[in-house]
Short mmCIF file of C-alpha atoms in Angstrom, two decimals:
data_model
loop_
_atom_site.label_atom_id
_atom_site.label_comp_id
_atom_site.label_asym_id
_atom_site.label_seq_id
_atom_site.Cartn_x
_atom_site.Cartn_y
_atom_site.Cartn_z
CA LEU H 579 31.31 -77.50 60.99
CA PRO H 580 35.02 -76.50 60.81
CA VAL H 581 37.13 -78.01 63.60
CA ASN H 582 40.90 -77.93 64.10
CA THR H 583 43.29 -78.92 66.89
CA ASP H 584 42.66 -75.63 68.71
CA THR H 585 38.87 -76.09 68.74
CA VAL H 586 38.49 -79.83 69.38
CA GLU H 587 37.99 -79.11 73.08
CA LEU H 588 35.32 -76.57 72.16
CA LEU H 589 33.40 -79.18 70.16
CA ARG H 590 33.61 -81.71 72.98
CA SER H 591 32.58 -79.09 75.52
CA ALA H 592 29.57 -78.13 73.36
CA ILE H 593 28.49 -81.79 73.27
CA SER H 594 28.87 -82.06 77.04
CA ALA H 595 26.94 -78.82 77.67
CA ALA H 596 24.12 -79.94 75.35
CA ASN H 597 23.87 -83.28 77.11
CA ARG H 598 23.69 -81.71 80.57
CA SER H 599 21.07 -79.26 79.28
CA ASN H 600 18.89 -82.04 77.81
CA VAL H 601 19.41 -80.87 74.23
CA SER H 602 19.74 -83.12 71.17
CA ILE H 603 21.09 -81.66 67.93
CA TYR H 604 19.92 -82.68 64.47
CA ALA H 605 21.97 -81.58 61.47
CA VAL H 606 20.51 -81.21 57.98
CA ASP H 607 22.76 -81.16 54.91
CA THR H 608 20.92 -78.78 52.60
CA LEU H 609 23.76 -78.59 50.06
CA GLY H 610 23.82 -82.27 49.23
CA PHE H 611 27.52 -82.88 49.96
CA THR H 612 28.71 -86.36 49.04
CA GLU H 613 31.04 -88.53 51.08
CA GLN H 614 33.69 -88.14 48.37
CA SER H 615 33.69 -84.32 48.48
CA THR H 616 33.73 -84.12 52.29
CA LEU H 617 36.88 -86.25 52.46
CA ASP H 618 38.83 -84.31 49.80
CA ASN H 619 40.05 -81.74 52.31
CA SER H 620 41.25 -84.49 54.68
CA ARG H 621 43.21 -86.13 51.87
CA ARG H 622 44.83 -82.83 50.87
CA ILE H 623 45.99 -82.14 54.42
CA LEU H 624 47.33 -85.68 54.88
CA GLN H 625 49.19 -85.48 51.56
CA ALA H 626 50.78 -82.17 52.60
CA ALA H 627 51.82 -83.67 55.94
CA ALA H 628 53.28 -86.73 54.18
CA ARG H 629 55.26 -84.52 51.77
CA ALA H 630 56.62 -82.48 54.70
CA SER H 631 57.66 -85.65 56.54
CA MET H 632 59.37 -87.01 53.40
CA GLN H 633 61.24 -83.73 52.91
CA GLN H 634 62.41 -83.91 56.52
CA GLN H 635 63.74 -87.44 55.95
CA LEU H 636 65.53 -86.34 52.77
CA ALA H 637 67.09 -83.46 54.67
CA LYS H 638 68.54 -85.93 57.17
CA VAL H 639 69.95 -88.09 54.40
CA ASN H 640 71.57 -85.04 52.80
CA GLY H 641 73.28 -83.94 55.98
CA GLY H 642 70.50 -82.45 58.06
CA ASP H 643 71.60 -78.84 57.61
CA GLN H 644 68.72 -77.70 55.41
CA ALA H 645 66.32 -75.08 56.70
CA VAL H 646 63.20 -76.48 58.33
CA THR H 647 60.03 -75.05 56.81
CA PRO H 648 56.90 -74.18 58.83
CA THR H 649 55.04 -76.99 57.03
CA GLN H 650 57.63 -79.50 58.26
CA VAL H 651 57.41 -78.22 61.82
CA LEU H 652 53.61 -78.54 61.76
CA SER H 653 53.41 -81.88 59.93
CA LEU H 654 52.18 -83.78 62.98
CA GLU H 655 49.60 -81.12 63.75
CA MET H 656 48.50 -81.24 60.10
CA GLY H 657 47.93 -84.97 60.47
CA GLU H 658 45.74 -84.30 63.49
CA ASP H 659 43.87 -81.55 61.63
CA SER H 660 43.11 -83.95 58.78
CA ILE H 661 41.03 -86.07 61.16
CA HIS H 662 38.64 -83.14 61.61
CA ALA H 663 38.92 -81.71 58.09
CA ASP H 664 35.74 -83.58 57.14
CA THR H 665 33.35 -80.78 58.07
CA MET H 666 30.26 -82.96 57.64
CA GLY H 667 31.89 -85.62 59.81
CA ASN H 668 32.31 -83.00 62.54
CA MET H 669 28.61 -82.17 62.28
CA ALA H 670 27.80 -85.86 62.54
CA GLU H 671 29.98 -86.09 65.67
CA LEU H 672 28.07 -83.19 67.22
CA ALA H 673 24.70 -84.72 66.34
CA ASP H 674 25.53 -88.30 67.35
CA GLY H 675 27.18 -87.17 70.59
CA THR H 676 24.00 -85.42 71.70
CA GLY H 677 21.64 -88.24 70.76
CA GLY H 678 20.58 -86.59 67.51
CA GLN H 679 21.36 -87.50 63.93
CA LEU H 680 22.94 -86.16 60.76
CA LEU H 681 20.01 -86.34 58.36
CA PRO H 682 20.61 -87.38 54.73
CA PRO H 683 21.21 -84.72 52.04
CA SER H 684 18.04 -83.17 50.73
CA LEU H 685 16.92 -79.93 49.16
CA ASP H 686 13.42 -80.65 50.43
CA LEU H 687 13.45 -80.20 54.20
CA ARG H 688 9.97 -81.61 54.77
CA ASP H 689 10.94 -85.25 55.07
CA PRO H 690 14.08 -84.74 57.24
CA LEU H 691 12.19 -82.43 59.62
CA ARG H 692 9.29 -84.88 59.75
CA ARG H 693 11.76 -87.48 61.06
CA VAL H 694 13.05 -85.02 63.68
CA MET H 695 9.53 -84.32 64.93
CA GLU H 696 8.84 -88.06 65.10
CA ASP H 697 11.84 -88.45 67.42
CA VAL H 698 10.65 -85.51 69.52
CA ARG H 699 7.22 -87.11 69.99
CA THR H 700 8.45 -90.65 70.67
CA HIS H 701 11.63 -90.36 72.74
CA TYR H 702 12.32 -91.69 76.22
CA GLU H 703 13.92 -89.70 79.02
CA LEU H 704 16.13 -91.69 81.38
CA ALA H 705 17.89 -90.32 84.44
CA TYR H 706 20.42 -91.82 86.82
CA SER H 707 22.77 -90.78 89.61
CA PRO H 708 26.39 -91.59 88.70
CA SER H 709 28.31 -93.64 91.26
CA ASN H 710 31.48 -91.63 90.54
CA THR H 711 30.82 -88.06 91.68
CA THR H 712 34.42 -86.82 91.27
CA MET H 713 34.66 -83.83 88.95
CA ASP H 714 37.98 -84.89 87.43
CA GLY H 715 37.44 -83.59 83.88
CA HIS H 716 37.36 -87.07 82.35
CA PHE H 717 34.83 -88.18 79.76
CA ARG H 718 32.19 -90.53 81.18
CA LYS H 719 30.80 -92.79 78.48
CA ILE H 720 27.11 -93.67 78.41
CA GLN H 721 25.68 -96.63 76.54
CA VAL H 722 21.97 -97.34 76.24
CA LYS H 723 20.78 -100.84 75.30
CA VAL H 724 17.28 -102.21 74.82
CA SER H 725 16.10 -105.82 74.88
CA ARG H 726 13.78 -105.50 71.88
CA PRO H 727 15.32 -107.20 68.81
CA GLY H 728 15.96 -105.01 65.77
CA ALA H 729 15.66 -101.75 67.67
CA ARG H 730 18.14 -98.99 66.86
CA VAL H 731 19.07 -96.67 69.72
CA PHE H 732 19.99 -92.99 69.33
CA ALA H 733 21.43 -91.90 72.67
CA ARG H 734 24.00 -89.53 74.02
CA SER H 735 27.58 -90.75 74.00
CA GLY H 736 28.40 -89.36 77.45
CA TYR H 737 29.53 -86.24 79.23
CA TYR H 738 32.59 -84.58 80.72
CA ALA H 739 32.74 -84.55 84.50
CA VAL H 740 33.54 -80.87 84.85
CA PRO H 741 32.06 -78.28 87.17
CA ALA H 742 30.96 -74.80 86.14
CA VAL H 743 32.70 -71.60 87.23
CA ASN H 744 29.98 -69.08 88.04
CA GLY H 745 27.83 -70.77 85.44
CA ARG H 746 30.59 -70.66 82.80
CA GLU H 747 31.48 -73.83 80.94
CA ILE H 748 35.01 -75.11 81.54
CA TYR H 749 37.12 -77.39 79.36
CA PRO H 750 38.65 -80.63 80.65
CA PHE H 751 42.21 -79.26 80.33
CA GLU H 752 41.23 -76.41 82.65
CA MET H 753 40.82 -78.81 85.58
CA ALA H 754 44.58 -78.66 86.22
CA THR H 755 44.80 -74.86 86.05
CA LEU H 756 41.73 -74.36 88.24
CA LYS H 757 43.19 -76.77 90.78
CA ALA H 758 46.40 -74.72 90.78
CA LEU H 759 44.41 -71.50 91.33
CA ASN H 760 42.75 -73.05 94.38
CA THR H 761 45.97 -74.42 95.92
CA THR H 762 47.27 -72.80 99.12
CA PRO H 763 49.96 -71.52 99.45
CA ALA H 764 50.17 -70.15 95.91
CA LEU H 765 52.31 -72.26 93.58
CA HIS H 766 55.37 -70.81 91.86
CA GLN H 767 57.33 -73.62 90.22
CA PHE H 768 58.39 -71.74 87.08
CA GLY H 769 58.27 -68.14 85.92
CA PHE H 770 55.90 -66.46 83.51
CA HIS H 771 54.77 -62.96 82.55
CA VAL H 772 51.19 -61.87 82.04
CA ALA H 773 49.55 -58.55 81.16
CA ALA H 774 46.18 -57.06 80.26
CA LEU H 775 46.87 -54.26 77.78
CA GLN H 776 44.18 -51.60 77.43
CA PHE H 777 43.23 -50.18 74.05
CA ARG H 778 40.08 -48.40 72.88
CA GLN H 779 38.11 -46.93 75.80
CA GLY H 780 34.36 -46.74 75.77
CA THR H 781 31.60 -45.49 78.02
CA TYR H 782 30.35 -49.02 78.72
CA ARG H 783 33.17 -51.30 77.54
CA THR H 784 36.94 -51.00 77.12
CA GLN H 785 38.88 -53.10 74.63
CA LEU H 786 41.75 -55.10 76.11
CA ALA H 787 44.23 -57.78 75.07
CA PHE H 788 45.39 -60.55 77.39
CA ALA H 789 49.02 -61.55 76.84
CA PHE H 790 50.98 -64.45 78.34
CA GLN H 791 54.64 -65.41 78.00
CA THR H 792 56.97 -67.93 79.65
CA PRO H 793 60.53 -68.99 78.74
CA THR H 794 60.65 -72.47 77.21
CA ARG H 795 63.81 -73.27 79.18
CA ASP H 796 61.72 -73.32 82.39
CA LEU H 797 59.41 -76.04 81.01
CA ASP H 798 59.94 -79.77 80.56
CA ILE H 799 61.03 -80.61 77.03
CA VAL H 800 60.39 -84.26 76.13
CA LYS H 801 61.89 -86.03 73.14
CA ASP H 802 59.45 -88.07 71.06
CA GLY H 803 61.34 -89.73 68.23
CA GLU H 804 62.71 -86.96 66.04
CA TRP H 805 60.61 -84.32 67.74
CA LEU H 806 60.70 -82.31 70.95
CA LYS H 807 57.44 -81.69 72.79
CA VAL H 808 56.35 -78.86 75.08
CA HIS H 809 52.82 -78.74 76.49
CA LEU H 810 51.41 -75.88 78.53
CA CYS H 811 47.90 -74.88 79.55
CA VAL H 812 46.94 -71.43 80.83
CA THR H 813 43.79 -70.10 82.47
CA ALA H 814 43.08 -66.54 83.62
CA LEU H 815 40.05 -65.64 85.76
CA ILE H 816 39.10 -61.98 85.89
CA LYS H 817 36.93 -61.15 88.89
CA ASN H 818 35.06 -57.97 89.78
CA GLU H 819 35.15 -56.33 93.20
CA GLN H 820 32.40 -58.68 94.40
CA GLY H 821 34.59 -61.69 93.55
CA ARG H 822 32.43 -62.81 90.61
CA VAL H 823 34.17 -64.22 87.53
CA VAL H 824 33.34 -61.88 84.62
CA GLN H 825 35.89 -63.19 82.11
CA LYS H 826 37.67 -66.52 81.66
CA ILE H 827 40.55 -66.81 79.20
CA SER H 828 42.12 -70.21 78.53
CA LYS H 829 44.49 -71.85 76.10
CA ASP H 830 45.85 -75.38 75.74
CA ILE H 831 49.23 -75.09 74.00
CA PRO H 832 50.85 -78.30 72.72
CA TYR H 833 53.97 -77.57 70.68
CA ARG H 834 56.42 -79.70 68.68
CA MET H 835 59.78 -78.85 67.14
CA PRO H 836 62.42 -80.96 65.37
CA ALA H 837 65.01 -82.38 67.80
CA ALA H 838 67.77 -80.73 65.76
CA LYS H 839 66.38 -77.36 66.85
CA GLU H 840 66.68 -77.99 70.61
CA ALA H 841 69.01 -75.06 71.28
CA GLU H 842 66.65 -72.71 69.43
CA LEU H 843 63.65 -74.11 71.33
CA ARG H 844 65.29 -73.58 74.72
CA GLN H 845 66.00 -69.94 73.87
CA GLY H 846 62.41 -69.25 72.86
CA VAL H 847 59.16 -68.58 74.67
CA VAL H 848 55.66 -70.01 74.76
CA SER H 849 53.14 -67.18 74.36
CA PHE H 850 49.60 -66.39 73.35
CA THR H 851 47.24 -63.42 73.26
CA ALA H 852 43.45 -63.06 73.39
CA PRO H 853 41.18 -59.99 73.01
CA PHE H 854 38.39 -59.30 75.50
CA LEU H 855 36.11 -56.53 76.78
CA LEU H 856 35.50 -55.21 80.29
CA ALA H 857 33.25 -52.59 81.79
CA PRO H 858 35.02 -49.76 83.65
CA GLY H 859 36.00 -50.71 87.19
CA ARG H 860 38.59 -52.47 89.35
CA TYR H 861 39.27 -56.16 88.83
CA THR H 862 41.52 -58.95 90.04
CA MET H 863 43.23 -61.10 87.41
CA GLN H 864 44.32 -64.55 88.59
CA THR H 865 46.41 -66.57 86.15
CA ALA H 866 47.56 -70.17 86.40
CA ALA H 867 49.95 -71.99 84.07
CA VAL H 868 50.51 -75.76 84.22
CA ASP H 869 53.31 -77.67 82.48
CA ARG H 870 51.36 -80.73 81.30
CA LEU H 871 54.51 -82.85 80.90
CA SER H 872 55.78 -82.37 84.46
CA MET H 873 52.57 -81.06 86.10
CA LYS H 874 54.54 -78.17 87.57
CA ALA H 875 52.35 -75.12 88.11
CA SER H 876 52.63 -71.42 88.82
CA VAL H 877 50.03 -68.82 89.76
CA SER H 878 50.01 -65.02 89.71
CA SER H 879 47.50 -62.42 90.87
CA SER H 880 47.28 -58.74 89.97
CA THR H 881 44.82 -55.87 90.07
CA LEU H 882 43.43 -54.31 86.93
CA ASP H 883 41.92 -50.83 86.77
CA VAL H 884 39.86 -50.40 83.60
CA ASN H 885 39.30 -46.80 82.63
CA THR H 886 36.38 -45.24 80.85
CA GLY H 887 36.44 -42.28 78.56
CA SER H 888 35.42 -40.62 75.36
CA GLY H 889 37.16 -38.28 72.99
CA PHE H 890 40.85 -38.46 72.13
CA SER H 891 42.62 -41.40 73.84
CA MET H 892 45.41 -43.93 73.30
CA SER H 893 46.34 -47.50 74.15
CA ASP H 894 49.05 -48.81 76.42
CA VAL H 895 52.50 -48.92 74.83
CA ALA H 896 53.89 -52.36 74.02
CA VAL H 897 57.18 -53.67 72.70
CA ALA H 898 56.59 -56.08 69.83
CA ARG H 899 58.42 -59.35 70.33
CA ARG H 900 57.42 -60.41 66.83
CA VAL H 901 54.98 -59.53 64.08
CA ASP H 902 53.33 -62.36 62.15
CA ALA H 903 51.30 -62.18 58.97
CA ILE H 904 47.54 -62.47 59.56
CA VAL H 905 46.29 -65.90 58.51
CA GLY H 906 42.69 -65.92 57.26
CA PRO H 907 40.20 -63.11 57.79
CA ALA H 908 41.24 -60.23 60.04
CA ASN H 909 39.66 -60.08 63.50
CA GLU H 910 38.30 -56.57 64.04
CA MET H 911 37.92 -57.33 67.76
CA ASP H 912 41.66 -57.99 68.19
CA PRO H 913 43.54 -54.74 68.91
CA LEU H 914 46.88 -56.52 68.37
CA GLU H 915 46.10 -56.89 64.66
CA ALA H 916 47.33 -53.83 62.80
CA ARG H 917 49.05 -52.90 59.57
CA GLY H 918 48.52 -56.36 58.09
CA GLY H 919 50.19 -58.22 60.97
CA THR H 920 49.53 -59.68 64.41
CA ILE H 921 51.69 -58.21 67.17
CA THR H 922 52.94 -60.47 69.96
CA PRO H 923 54.02 -58.23 72.86
CA GLU H 924 57.28 -58.71 74.73
CA LEU H 925 56.32 -58.92 78.42
CA SER H 926 59.77 -59.17 79.97
CA ASP H 927 61.25 -55.77 80.87
CA ARG H 928 64.74 -56.98 79.86
CA LEU H 929 64.57 -56.60 76.13
CA THR H 930 66.61 -58.21 73.40
CA PRO H 931 67.04 -56.10 70.25
CA ASP H 932 67.02 -57.82 66.87
CA ALA H 933 70.12 -58.41 64.75
CA GLU H 934 70.08 -54.76 63.65
CA GLY H 935 69.85 -53.50 67.24
CA GLN H 936 66.22 -52.44 66.83
CA LEU H 937 63.20 -52.61 69.13
CA ARG H 938 59.66 -52.12 67.81
CA LEU H 939 57.15 -50.03 69.76
CA TYR H 940 53.42 -50.49 69.21
CA ALA H 941 50.73 -48.02 70.26
CA VAL H 942 47.33 -46.92 68.97
CA ALA H 943 45.57 -43.54 69.07
CA TYR H 944 41.79 -43.18 68.94
CA PRO H 945 40.80 -39.72 67.68
CA SER H 946 37.29 -38.30 67.89
CA GLN H 947 35.26 -38.77 64.75
CA PRO H 948 35.30 -37.49 62.09
CA VAL H 949 39.07 -37.26 61.61
CA ASP H 950 39.68 -34.10 59.58
CA THR H 951 43.17 -33.04 60.74
CA PRO H 952 46.48 -34.97 60.89
CA ILE H 953 47.47 -37.10 63.88
CA ASP H 954 51.12 -36.70 64.87
CA ALA H 955 53.16 -39.29 66.78
CA VAL H 956 56.40 -38.60 68.68
CA ILE H 957 58.68 -41.08 70.50
CA GLU H 958 61.04 -40.06 73.29
CA ILE H 959 63.64 -42.06 75.24
CA TRP H 960 64.30 -41.04 78.85
CA ARG H 961 66.81 -42.17 81.47
CA LYS H 962 66.87 -40.95 85.07
CA GLY H 963 64.72 -37.97 84.17
CA GLN H 964 66.93 -36.94 81.26
CA LEU H 965 65.70 -36.84 77.66
CA LEU H 966 68.14 -38.80 75.49
CA MET H 967 66.33 -39.05 72.16
CA ARG H 968 63.30 -37.54 70.47
CA SER H 969 61.93 -38.53 67.07
CA PRO H 970 60.51 -35.99 64.64
CA ALA H 971 56.72 -35.89 64.50
CA SER H 972 55.26 -38.38 62.01
CA VAL H 973 51.76 -38.31 60.56
CA VAL H 974 49.62 -41.38 61.32
CA GLN H 975 46.53 -42.20 59.28
CA PRO H 976 43.58 -43.93 61.02
CA ASP H 977 42.19 -47.17 59.60
CA ALA H 978 38.56 -47.85 58.72
CA ASN H 979 37.73 -48.32 62.41
CA GLY H 980 39.26 -44.98 63.43
CA ALA H 981 42.39 -46.49 65.02
CA ALA H 982 45.70 -44.78 64.25
CA SER H 983 48.46 -47.27 65.04
CA ILE H 984 52.25 -47.02 64.96
CA LEU H 985 54.81 -49.81 64.83
CA ALA H 986 58.01 -47.84 65.12
CA ASN H 987 61.61 -49.06 65.13
CA LEU H 988 63.75 -47.89 68.02
CA SER H 989 67.55 -48.14 67.73
CA THR H 990 69.39 -49.26 70.88
CA LYS H 991 72.91 -49.18 69.40
CA HIS H 992 73.90 -46.07 71.33
CA LEU H 993 72.19 -46.95 74.62
CA GLN H 994 74.38 -48.00 77.52
CA PRO H 995 73.24 -50.89 79.76
CA GLY H 996 70.65 -49.71 82.27
CA ASN H 997 67.02 -48.70 82.86
CA TYR H 998 65.13 -46.60 80.31
CA GLU H 999 61.66 -45.32 79.56
CA ALA H 1000 60.10 -45.06 76.09
CA GLN H 1001 57.36 -42.44 75.87
CA VAL H 1002 54.88 -42.30 72.98
CA SER H 1003 52.69 -39.23 72.48
CA PHE H 1004 49.97 -38.43 69.95
CA GLN H 1005 48.76 -34.93 69.06
CA TYR H 1006 45.36 -34.24 67.52
CA LYS H 1007 43.48 -30.93 67.24
CA GLY H 1008 45.58 -29.34 69.96
CA GLU H 1009 45.16 -32.26 72.38
CA THR H 1010 48.01 -34.52 73.48
CA VAL H 1011 47.87 -38.00 74.99
CA LYS H 1012 50.96 -39.87 76.09
CA LYS H 1013 51.94 -43.14 77.75
CA SER H 1014 55.26 -44.81 78.47
CA ILE H 1015 56.85 -48.21 78.98
CA ALA H 1016 59.94 -49.01 81.05
CA PHE H 1017 62.63 -51.34 79.71
CA VAL H 1018 66.12 -52.53 80.56
CA VAL H 1019 69.05 -52.75 78.19
CA GLY H 1020 71.41 -55.45 79.41
CA ALA H 1021 75.13 -55.72 78.87
CA GLY H 1022 75.85 -57.12 75.44
CA SER H 1023 72.36 -56.27 74.08
#
């Protein structure tokens, strides 16, 4: 059972949901892993974290001006990951936490399953009403003792005191964001940007990407030894016209950076994206962000019209803040993964070109199948109704899923400060689809 720092809450929530649903989980190791082999991965991660920490210390001794590698930045997170790198240990945690058991390795399942069925036939069910009825998100431990000598008790370890949102499980860290969403008047203690970008349209479902961004300078930055800490949690509730929650998107974002990089940290942003699907219709998207170090909170609300369609269509146009290499297997459900990279959109309309004065525009066309003629893409820059720049048509090839994406560089060197509009159009079999995005070039950009 793979678990990392991003999914620890998911494991704990699964244990809590199983306990409230009266479910015990038994795990069977059919591959015969040994204790030695399950701990090898933990040791490797800890050794890498130790090497990164040692390199950081050597850098300080040598003057502290050496470049900080990603491994060094993530050394503390790597140490935390090593705790859960024992995949069989994670399975044991899931089983023990629900009153079940990790059964010993065996290629013959008859004896392990016989033990499971014995537990099923001879268990006791106990119920009680807790004296503390506050749904505060904390873990409530449960301990079961019996007076009979020599008896061994398998019982649930406890549960998280969290409510459900329209029947949807919530994580403990979401208690703060849900409280912020229910606070009147609406909180606005720091700024953030949020968007739901639409991509491939369908008759029954449309593909979207949730994107969040807030400047780090607006958050509390706490020094912890040689590191700086930022901790943010975000929850978005998407409700239909009847007010029912149809999607919940959440992220707990703890972040550390070397103290020597404070100026760089304050100039950056905290961001994340998540793919999701929605049926055509009108929705309300309520988003709450909570700074966990200061408990400051902000909330936004916006309407979202999800279109339906078939035939030739295109996505919204986004400006890429950065493009990162895809780590691990590609996610076919994520429309922000394209051309071997993951695109993080820039949500602020005041854009900052890179060192070469370039902006990168991202858009995707979805031609009707089969694709037997070229797809052309054209980019235009407009200001106050006047066309300033038009690129020559470029041929775009669809990928295996029929998505024809562009990630085009746009030069801003000759643009004066002011408001502009970038328009992207695709042509296919005589049809044209186009969408635009507004942006601002500031003085000195």
